[in-house]
XYZ file of C-alpha atoms in Angstrom:
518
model
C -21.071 11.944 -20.004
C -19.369 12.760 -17.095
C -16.883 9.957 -15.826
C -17.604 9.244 -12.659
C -14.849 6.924 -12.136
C -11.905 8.401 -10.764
C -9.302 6.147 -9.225
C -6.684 8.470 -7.765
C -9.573 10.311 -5.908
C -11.552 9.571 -2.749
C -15.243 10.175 -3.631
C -17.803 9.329 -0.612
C -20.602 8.307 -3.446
C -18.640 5.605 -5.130
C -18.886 4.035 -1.879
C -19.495 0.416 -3.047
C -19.744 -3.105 -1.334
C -19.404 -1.458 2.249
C -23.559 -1.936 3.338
C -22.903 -3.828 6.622
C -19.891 -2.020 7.294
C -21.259 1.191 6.532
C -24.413 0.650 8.655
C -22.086 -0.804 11.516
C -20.250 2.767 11.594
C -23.548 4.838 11.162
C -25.362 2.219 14.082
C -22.278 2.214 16.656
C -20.694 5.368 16.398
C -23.854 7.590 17.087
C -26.315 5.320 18.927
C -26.842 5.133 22.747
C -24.966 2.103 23.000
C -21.148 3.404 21.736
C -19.563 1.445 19.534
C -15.720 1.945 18.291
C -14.188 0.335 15.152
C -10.888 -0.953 14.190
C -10.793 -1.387 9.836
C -8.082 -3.373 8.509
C -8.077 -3.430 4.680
C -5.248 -3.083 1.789
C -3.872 0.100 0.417
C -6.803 1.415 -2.313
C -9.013 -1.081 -0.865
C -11.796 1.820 -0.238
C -11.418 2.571 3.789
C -11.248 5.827 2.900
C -13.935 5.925 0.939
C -15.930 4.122 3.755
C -14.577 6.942 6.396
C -15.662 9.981 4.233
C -19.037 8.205 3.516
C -19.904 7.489 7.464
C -18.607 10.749 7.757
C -20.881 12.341 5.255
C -23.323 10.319 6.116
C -23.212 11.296 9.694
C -22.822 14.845 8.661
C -26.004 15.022 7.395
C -28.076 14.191 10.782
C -26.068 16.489 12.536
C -29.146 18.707 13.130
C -31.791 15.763 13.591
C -29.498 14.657 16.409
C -29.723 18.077 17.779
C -33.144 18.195 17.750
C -33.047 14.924 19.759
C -30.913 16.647 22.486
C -27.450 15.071 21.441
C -24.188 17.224 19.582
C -22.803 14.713 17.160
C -19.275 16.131 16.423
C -17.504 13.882 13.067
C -13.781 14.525 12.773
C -11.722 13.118 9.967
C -8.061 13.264 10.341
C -5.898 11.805 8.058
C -2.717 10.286 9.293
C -0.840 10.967 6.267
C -1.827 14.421 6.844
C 0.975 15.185 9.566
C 4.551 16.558 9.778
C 7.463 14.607 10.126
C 8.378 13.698 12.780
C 5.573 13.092 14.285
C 4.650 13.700 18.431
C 1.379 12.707 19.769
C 0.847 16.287 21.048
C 0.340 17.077 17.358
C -2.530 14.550 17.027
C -3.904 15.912 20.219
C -3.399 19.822 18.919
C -4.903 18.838 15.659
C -8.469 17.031 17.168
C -8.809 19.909 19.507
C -8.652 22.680 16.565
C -11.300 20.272 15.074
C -13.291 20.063 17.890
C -13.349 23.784 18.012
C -15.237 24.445 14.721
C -18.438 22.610 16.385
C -18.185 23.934 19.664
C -18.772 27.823 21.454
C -15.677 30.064 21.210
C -13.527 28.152 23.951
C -11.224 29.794 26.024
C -7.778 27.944 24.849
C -5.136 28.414 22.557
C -5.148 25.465 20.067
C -1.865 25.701 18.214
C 0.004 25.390 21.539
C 1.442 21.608 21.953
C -1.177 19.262 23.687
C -0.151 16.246 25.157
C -2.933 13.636 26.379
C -2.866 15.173 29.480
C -3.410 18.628 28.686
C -6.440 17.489 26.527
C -8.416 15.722 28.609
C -7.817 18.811 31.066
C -9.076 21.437 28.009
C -11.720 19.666 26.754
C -13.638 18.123 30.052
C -15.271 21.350 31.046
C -16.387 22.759 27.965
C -17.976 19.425 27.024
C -19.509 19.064 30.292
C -21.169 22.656 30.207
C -22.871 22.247 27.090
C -26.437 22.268 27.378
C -26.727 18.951 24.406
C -25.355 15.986 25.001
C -21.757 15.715 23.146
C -20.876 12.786 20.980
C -17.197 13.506 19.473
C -16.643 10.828 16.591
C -13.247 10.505 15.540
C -12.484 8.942 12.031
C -8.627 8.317 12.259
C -7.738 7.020 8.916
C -4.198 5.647 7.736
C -2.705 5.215 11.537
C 1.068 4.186 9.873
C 2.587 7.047 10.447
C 1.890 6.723 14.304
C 3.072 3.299 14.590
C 6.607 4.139 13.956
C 7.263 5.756 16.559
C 8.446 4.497 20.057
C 5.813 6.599 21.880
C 3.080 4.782 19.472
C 1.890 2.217 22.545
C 1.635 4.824 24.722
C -0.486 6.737 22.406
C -3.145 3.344 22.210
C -3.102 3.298 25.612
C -4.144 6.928 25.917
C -7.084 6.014 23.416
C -8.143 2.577 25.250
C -8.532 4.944 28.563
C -10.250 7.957 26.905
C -12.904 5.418 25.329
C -13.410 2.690 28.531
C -12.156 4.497 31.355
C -12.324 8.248 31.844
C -15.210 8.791 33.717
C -16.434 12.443 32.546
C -14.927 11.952 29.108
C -15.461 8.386 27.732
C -19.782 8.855 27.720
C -18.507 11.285 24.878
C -16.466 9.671 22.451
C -16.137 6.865 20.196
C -13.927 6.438 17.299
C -12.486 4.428 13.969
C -9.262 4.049 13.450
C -8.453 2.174 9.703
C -5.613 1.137 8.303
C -3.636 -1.661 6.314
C -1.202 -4.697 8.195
C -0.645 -1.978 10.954
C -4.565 -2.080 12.624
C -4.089 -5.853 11.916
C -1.189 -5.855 14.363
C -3.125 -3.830 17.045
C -5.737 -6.765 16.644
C -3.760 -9.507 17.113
C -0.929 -8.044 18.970
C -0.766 -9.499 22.435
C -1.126 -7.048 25.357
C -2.535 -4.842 22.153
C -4.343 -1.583 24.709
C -7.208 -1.753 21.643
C -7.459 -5.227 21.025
C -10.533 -5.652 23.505
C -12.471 -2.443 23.185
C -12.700 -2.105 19.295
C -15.041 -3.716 17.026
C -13.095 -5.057 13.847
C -13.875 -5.265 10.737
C -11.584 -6.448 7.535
C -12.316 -4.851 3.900
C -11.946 -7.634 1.189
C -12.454 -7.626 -2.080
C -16.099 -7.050 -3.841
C -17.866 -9.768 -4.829
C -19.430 -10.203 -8.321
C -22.757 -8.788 -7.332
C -21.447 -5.895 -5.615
C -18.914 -5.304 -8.741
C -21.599 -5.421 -10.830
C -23.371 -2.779 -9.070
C -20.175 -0.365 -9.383
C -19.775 -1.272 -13.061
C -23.298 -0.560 -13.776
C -24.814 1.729 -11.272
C -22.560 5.771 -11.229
C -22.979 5.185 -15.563
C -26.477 3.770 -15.534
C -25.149 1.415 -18.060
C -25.985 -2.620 -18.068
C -22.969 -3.749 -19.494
C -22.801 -6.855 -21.498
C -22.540 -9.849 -19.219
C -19.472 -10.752 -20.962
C -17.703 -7.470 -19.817
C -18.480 -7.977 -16.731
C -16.969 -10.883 -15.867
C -14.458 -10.529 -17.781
C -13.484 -7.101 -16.507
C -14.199 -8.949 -12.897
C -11.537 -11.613 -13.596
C -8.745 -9.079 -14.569
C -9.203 -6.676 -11.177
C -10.617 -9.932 -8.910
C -13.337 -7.368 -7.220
C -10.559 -5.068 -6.082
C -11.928 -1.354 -5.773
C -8.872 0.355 -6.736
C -8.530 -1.776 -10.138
C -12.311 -1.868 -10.972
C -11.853 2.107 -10.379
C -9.072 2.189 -12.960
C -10.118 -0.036 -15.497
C -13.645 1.556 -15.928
C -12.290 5.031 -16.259
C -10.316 4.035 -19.056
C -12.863 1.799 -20.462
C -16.208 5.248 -19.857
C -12.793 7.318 -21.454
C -13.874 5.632 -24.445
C -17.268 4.435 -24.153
C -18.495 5.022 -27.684
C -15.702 1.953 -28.668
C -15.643 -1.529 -28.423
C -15.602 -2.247 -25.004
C -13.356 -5.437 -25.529
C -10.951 -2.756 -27.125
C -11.460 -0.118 -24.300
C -10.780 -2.879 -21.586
C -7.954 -4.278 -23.320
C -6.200 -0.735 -23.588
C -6.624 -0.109 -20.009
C -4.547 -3.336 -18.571
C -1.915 -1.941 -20.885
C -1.741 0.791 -20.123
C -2.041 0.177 -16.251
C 1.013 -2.789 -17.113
C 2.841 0.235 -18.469
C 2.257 3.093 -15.801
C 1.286 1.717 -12.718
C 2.727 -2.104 -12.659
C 5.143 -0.698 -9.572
C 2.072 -0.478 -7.185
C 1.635 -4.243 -7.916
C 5.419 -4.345 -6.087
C 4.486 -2.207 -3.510
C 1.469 -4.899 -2.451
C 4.057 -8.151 -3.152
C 6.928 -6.365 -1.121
C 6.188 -4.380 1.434
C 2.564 -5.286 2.486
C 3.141 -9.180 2.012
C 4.973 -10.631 4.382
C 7.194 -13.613 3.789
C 4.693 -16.401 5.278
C 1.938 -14.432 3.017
C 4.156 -14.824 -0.303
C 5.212 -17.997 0.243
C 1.073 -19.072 0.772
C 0.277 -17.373 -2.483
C 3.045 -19.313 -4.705
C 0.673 -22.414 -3.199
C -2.506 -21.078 -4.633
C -2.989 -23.080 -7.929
C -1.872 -21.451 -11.034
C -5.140 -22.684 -12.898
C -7.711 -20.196 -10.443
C -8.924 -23.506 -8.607
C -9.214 -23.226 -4.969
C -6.861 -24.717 -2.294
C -7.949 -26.395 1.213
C -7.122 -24.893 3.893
C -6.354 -27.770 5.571
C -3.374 -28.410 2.883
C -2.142 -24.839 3.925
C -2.083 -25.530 7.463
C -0.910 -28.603 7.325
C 2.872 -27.209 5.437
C 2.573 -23.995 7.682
C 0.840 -24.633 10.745
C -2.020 -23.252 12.143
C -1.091 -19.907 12.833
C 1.216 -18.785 10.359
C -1.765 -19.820 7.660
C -4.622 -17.899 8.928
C -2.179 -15.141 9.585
C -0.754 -15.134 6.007
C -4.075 -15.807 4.542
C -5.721 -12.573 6.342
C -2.973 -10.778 4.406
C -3.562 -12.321 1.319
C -7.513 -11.205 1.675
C -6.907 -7.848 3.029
C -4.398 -6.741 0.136
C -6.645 -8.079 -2.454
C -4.681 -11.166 -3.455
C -6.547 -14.152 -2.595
C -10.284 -14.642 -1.863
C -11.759 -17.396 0.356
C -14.296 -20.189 -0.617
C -16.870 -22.534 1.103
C -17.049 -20.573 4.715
C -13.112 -19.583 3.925
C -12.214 -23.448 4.229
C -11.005 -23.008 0.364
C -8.916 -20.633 -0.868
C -7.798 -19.230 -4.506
C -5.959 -16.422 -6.327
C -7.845 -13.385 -6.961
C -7.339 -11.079 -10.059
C -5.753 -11.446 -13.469
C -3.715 -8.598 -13.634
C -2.211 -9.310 -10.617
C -1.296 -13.046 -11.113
C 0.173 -11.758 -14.696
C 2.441 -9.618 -13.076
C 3.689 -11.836 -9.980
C 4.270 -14.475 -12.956
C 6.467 -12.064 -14.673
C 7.868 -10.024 -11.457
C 8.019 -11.961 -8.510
C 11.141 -13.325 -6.239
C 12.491 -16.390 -6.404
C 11.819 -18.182 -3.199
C 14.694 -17.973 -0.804
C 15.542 -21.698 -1.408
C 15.561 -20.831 -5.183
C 18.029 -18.616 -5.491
C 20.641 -21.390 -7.090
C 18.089 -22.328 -9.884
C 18.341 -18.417 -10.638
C 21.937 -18.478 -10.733
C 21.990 -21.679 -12.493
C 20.268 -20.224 -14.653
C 22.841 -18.197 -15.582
C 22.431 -14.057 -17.265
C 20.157 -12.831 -19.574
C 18.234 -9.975 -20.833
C 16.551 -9.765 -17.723
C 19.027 -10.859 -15.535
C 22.405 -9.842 -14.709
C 25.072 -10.942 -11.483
C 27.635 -8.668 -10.121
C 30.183 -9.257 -7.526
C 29.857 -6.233 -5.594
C 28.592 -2.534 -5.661
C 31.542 -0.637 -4.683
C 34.319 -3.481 -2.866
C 36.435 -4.448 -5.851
C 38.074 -7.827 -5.868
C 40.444 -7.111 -8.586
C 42.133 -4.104 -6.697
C 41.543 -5.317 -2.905
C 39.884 -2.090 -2.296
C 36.525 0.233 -1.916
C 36.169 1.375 -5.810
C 33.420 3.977 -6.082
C 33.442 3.929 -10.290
C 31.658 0.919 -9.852
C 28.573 2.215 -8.435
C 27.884 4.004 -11.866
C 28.027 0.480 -12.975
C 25.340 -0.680 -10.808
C 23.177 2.719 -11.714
C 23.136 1.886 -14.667
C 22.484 -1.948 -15.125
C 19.399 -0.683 -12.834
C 18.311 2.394 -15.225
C 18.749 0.476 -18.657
C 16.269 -2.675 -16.687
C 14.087 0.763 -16.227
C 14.107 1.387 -19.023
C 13.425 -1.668 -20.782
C 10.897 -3.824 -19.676
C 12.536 -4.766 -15.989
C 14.750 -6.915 -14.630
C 16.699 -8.501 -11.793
C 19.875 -7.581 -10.379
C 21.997 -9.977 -8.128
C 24.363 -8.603 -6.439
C 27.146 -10.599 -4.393
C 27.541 -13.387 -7.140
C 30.422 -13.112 -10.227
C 29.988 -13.856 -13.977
C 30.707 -17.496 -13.532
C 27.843 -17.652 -10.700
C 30.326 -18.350 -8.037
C 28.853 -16.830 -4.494
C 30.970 -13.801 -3.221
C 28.904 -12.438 -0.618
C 28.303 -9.141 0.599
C 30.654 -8.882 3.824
C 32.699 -6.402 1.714
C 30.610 -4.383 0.352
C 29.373 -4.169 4.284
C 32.677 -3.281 5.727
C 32.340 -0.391 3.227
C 29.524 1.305 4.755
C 28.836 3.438 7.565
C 26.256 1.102 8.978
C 27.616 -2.787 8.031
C 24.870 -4.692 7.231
C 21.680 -5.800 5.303
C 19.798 -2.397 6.375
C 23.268 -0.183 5.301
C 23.371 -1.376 2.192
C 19.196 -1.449 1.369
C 19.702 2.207 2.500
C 22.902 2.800 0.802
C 21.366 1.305 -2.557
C 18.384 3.472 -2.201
C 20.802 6.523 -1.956
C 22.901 6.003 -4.497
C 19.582 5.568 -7.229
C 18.012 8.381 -5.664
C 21.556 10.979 -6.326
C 22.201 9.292 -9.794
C 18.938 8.676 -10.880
C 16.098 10.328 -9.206
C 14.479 9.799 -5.790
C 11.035 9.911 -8.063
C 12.596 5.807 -9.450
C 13.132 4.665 -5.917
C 9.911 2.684 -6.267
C 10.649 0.462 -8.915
C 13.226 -1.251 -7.036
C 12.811 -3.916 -4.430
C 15.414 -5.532 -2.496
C 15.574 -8.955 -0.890
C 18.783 -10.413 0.739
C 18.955 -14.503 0.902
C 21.245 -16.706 2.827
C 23.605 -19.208 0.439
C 25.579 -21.126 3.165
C 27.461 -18.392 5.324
C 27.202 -15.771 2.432
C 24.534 -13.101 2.142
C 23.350 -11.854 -1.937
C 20.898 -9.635 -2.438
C 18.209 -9.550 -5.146
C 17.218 -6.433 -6.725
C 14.014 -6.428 -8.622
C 13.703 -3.506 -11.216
C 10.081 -2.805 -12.609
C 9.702 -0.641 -15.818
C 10.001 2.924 -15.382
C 6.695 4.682 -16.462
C 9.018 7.276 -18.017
C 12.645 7.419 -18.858
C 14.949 7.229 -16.250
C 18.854 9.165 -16.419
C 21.764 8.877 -14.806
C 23.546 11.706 -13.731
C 27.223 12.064 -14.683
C 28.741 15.122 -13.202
C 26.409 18.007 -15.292
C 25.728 15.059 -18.160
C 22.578 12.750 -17.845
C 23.177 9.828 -19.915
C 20.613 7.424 -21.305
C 20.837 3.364 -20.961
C 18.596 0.753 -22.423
C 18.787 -2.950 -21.522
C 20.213 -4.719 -24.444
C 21.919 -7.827 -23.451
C 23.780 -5.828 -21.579
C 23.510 -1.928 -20.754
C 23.983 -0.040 -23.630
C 24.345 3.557 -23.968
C 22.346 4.750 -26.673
C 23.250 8.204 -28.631
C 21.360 11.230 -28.743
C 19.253 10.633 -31.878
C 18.629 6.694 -30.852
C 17.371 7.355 -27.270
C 14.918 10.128 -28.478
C 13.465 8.027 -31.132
C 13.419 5.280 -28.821
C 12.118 7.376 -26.081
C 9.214 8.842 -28.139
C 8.138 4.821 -29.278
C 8.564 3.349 -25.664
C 6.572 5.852 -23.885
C 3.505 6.908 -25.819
C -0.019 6.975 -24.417
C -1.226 3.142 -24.833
């Protein structure tokens, strides 16, 4: 049997869940009455897979639209797809070279830059001469990379006016533009140019039913009912986990299926637990964590009345959106109840997460251990008075033997005892002297001594203690070994107690035992 689950893929027909917003896009985007889309959902949370389906989908009527007078043009562009750095005249040169596969040899040059300007100029005439109607659907998936940049706004307000109000040019276009908290902020952003003119829809996790259907359906396979909900309960409906854990399970299909689902949260614990930090750190924000350490620890729901009653109004709905659209919580009773979503998640935030900021004393109180080690500085040392660059190495490798354990935290800014140092002199050590300089300076120095590849597995957070800054570094297991470079020497350390160098023979042995397949 071919395994038709493959979770590092995009694959239009594993397009699951996504009826009403599929049907929205197919409706809208091509019907009389034009319809744009804004799609907010989590990273792996299937907009992609929704994109490439509408766009397949809408592919495959190009020529019974024809027939019907109108010449439905679908152009995918991937925003992840583009150089760095980025100018909107590249977005603009890259839809017209699109636009030029579906249209009569036209008489520009489309590798020359293209600002918004320039477009509209190009593109009016030979849409206007052609004898069909034009419909030009643009499917702009993973907009981050655009809203970086300073010129970004301007950008928005180029699309709100070629949508609404270009007389000539709007009749002809709609769009979708998807993407994670970034199309959440052009929703709610005040003064936001597409805030008005899109129609917006949020990806959430499946429900059981629609999980059932992915589980069941591509394999043609009814699955215990057991399995199911139990395999539902470890990935909480999310497609990207549901994805993964059934194409280790259909891997080995002819075992025990308890076995085969068992093996794959292992082995996902063991290779891919740093995308679970990647969701907690960078897509969460701190109102969103701080919500989820209030969901109950038992899987019950939550009111949200007790939510917005300790965070307001606001801050609540806003956090809980986040919550949804990452995959972490899911609502209850007409989203007046909420609860944690996922298994495999909740294990890992148990095991992984930060402190809260007012917790950071009960950490130090509770003094080092296996998994958790102070140090006063990373470079500024106190005994000397001076900048002292050995001691980098030091921090490189507390961080690499945490790798290559089973992870750990790092607290930097506080001494064996647990008295608070701060940071201000490691600061007035770095080119730029403060918080950001030394989150980029850290990142640095693991990417020269260690690898840029292991820059992932760390996650920094700086907290306030009185008038002194620390910061936390959380360190997730390396899915393979991680060295640190010494001159032409890489060197091997394993968390221990404390970092311990291991020789030759010992670190391959323990290499080989650590690291094989689950």
């Amino acid at each position: 049997m071919i395994n038709p689950y493959v979770w590092n893929e995009v694959r239009p027909e594993m397009c699951y869940g996504r009826d009403g917003q599929l049907g929205d896009l197919l409706s809208g985007l091509a019907g009389t009455t034009r319809y744009s889309f804004g799609i907010a959902g989590g990273r792996r949370m299937g907009k992609s897979t929704l994109l490439r389906r509408a766009e397949t989908d809408i592919q495959a009527g190009v020529e019974q639209w024809l027939n019907r007078g109108m010449r439905v043009m679908p152009i995918y562009i991937d925003g992840l797809s583009f150089p760095r750095p980025l100018e909107a005249a590249d977005f603009w040169g890259k839809l017209l070279r699109k636009l030029q596969e579906y249209l009569p040899k036209p008489d520009f040059n489309p590798k020359m830059p293209v600002d918004f300007s320039a477009f509209k100029d190009i593109i009016k005439p030979i849409l206007q001469q052609l004898p069909e109607q034009p419909r030009i659907i643009v499917l702009f998936d993973e907009i981050e990379p655009i809203t970086v940049y300073e010129w970004s706004a301007g950008f928005w307000a180029n699309w709100r006016a070629l949508l609404s109000n270009t007389p000539g040019l709007s009749e002809y276009f709609t769009a979708v533009f998807a993407g994670a908290h970034e199309i959440a902020d052009l929703r709610h952003d005040v003064g936001s140019p597409l805030a008005d003119i899109l129609e917006w829809q949020s990806l959430r996790c499946l429900d059981f039913e629609d999980a059932r259907t992915l589980m069941c359906e591509p394999v043609e396979k009814e699955w215990p009912e057991s399995f199911l909900k139990l395999v539902y309960e470890e990935t909480g409906g999310h497609p990207f986990l549901l994805q993964y854990v059934m194409h280790q399970v259909c891997k080995g299909i002819e075992e025990d299926w308890k076995e085969s689902l068992d093996r794959a949260v292992k082995k996902f614990k063991k290779e891919r637990y740093w995308q679970f930090s990647e969701w907690w750190e960078k897509y969460c924000t701190d109102t969103a964590r701080r919500l989820y350490r209030c969901l109950p620890d038992d899987g019950s729901a939550i009111s949200r009345r007790r939510l917005v009653q300790e965070f307001g109004v606001d801050a609540a709905d806003k956090g809980l959106e986040i919550l949804q659209h990452v995959g972490l919580a899911a609502s209850e009773d007409d989203d007046f109840a909420f609860r944690y979503t996922g298994e495999m998640f909740r294990r890992w935030y148990r095991l992984h997460s930060f402190p809260p900021v007012d917790d950071i004393q009960s950490l130090i109180s509770v003094g080092e251990s296996d998994s958790l080690e102070f140090k006063s500085s990373i470079r500024w040392d106190y005994h000397q008075e001076k900048l002292n660059k050995s001691l980098e190495k030091v921090i490189l490798k507390t961080i690499a033997g945490f790798m290559n354990a089973d992870g750990g935290k790092l607290l930097i800014g506080v001494d064996d005892e647990g008295n608070i140092l701060g940071l201000e002199k490691d600061f007035q050590t770095l080119k730029k002297k403060d918080r950001d300089g030394f989150e980029l300076f850290v990142i640095q120095l693991l990417s020269n001594g260690v690898g840029k590849e292991f820059c992932p597995y760390i996650h920094l957070t700086f907290d306030q203690v009185d008038v002194n800054y620390v910061c936390l570094i959380n360190v997730d297991a390396s899915p393979k070994p991680a060295y640190v470079r010494e001159g032409n020497e890489t060197r091997f350390f394993l968390r221990t107690g404390a970092s311990t160098q291991l020789n030759t023979k010992e670190a391959i042995e323990y290499v080989s035992a650590h690291w094989e397949k689950v």
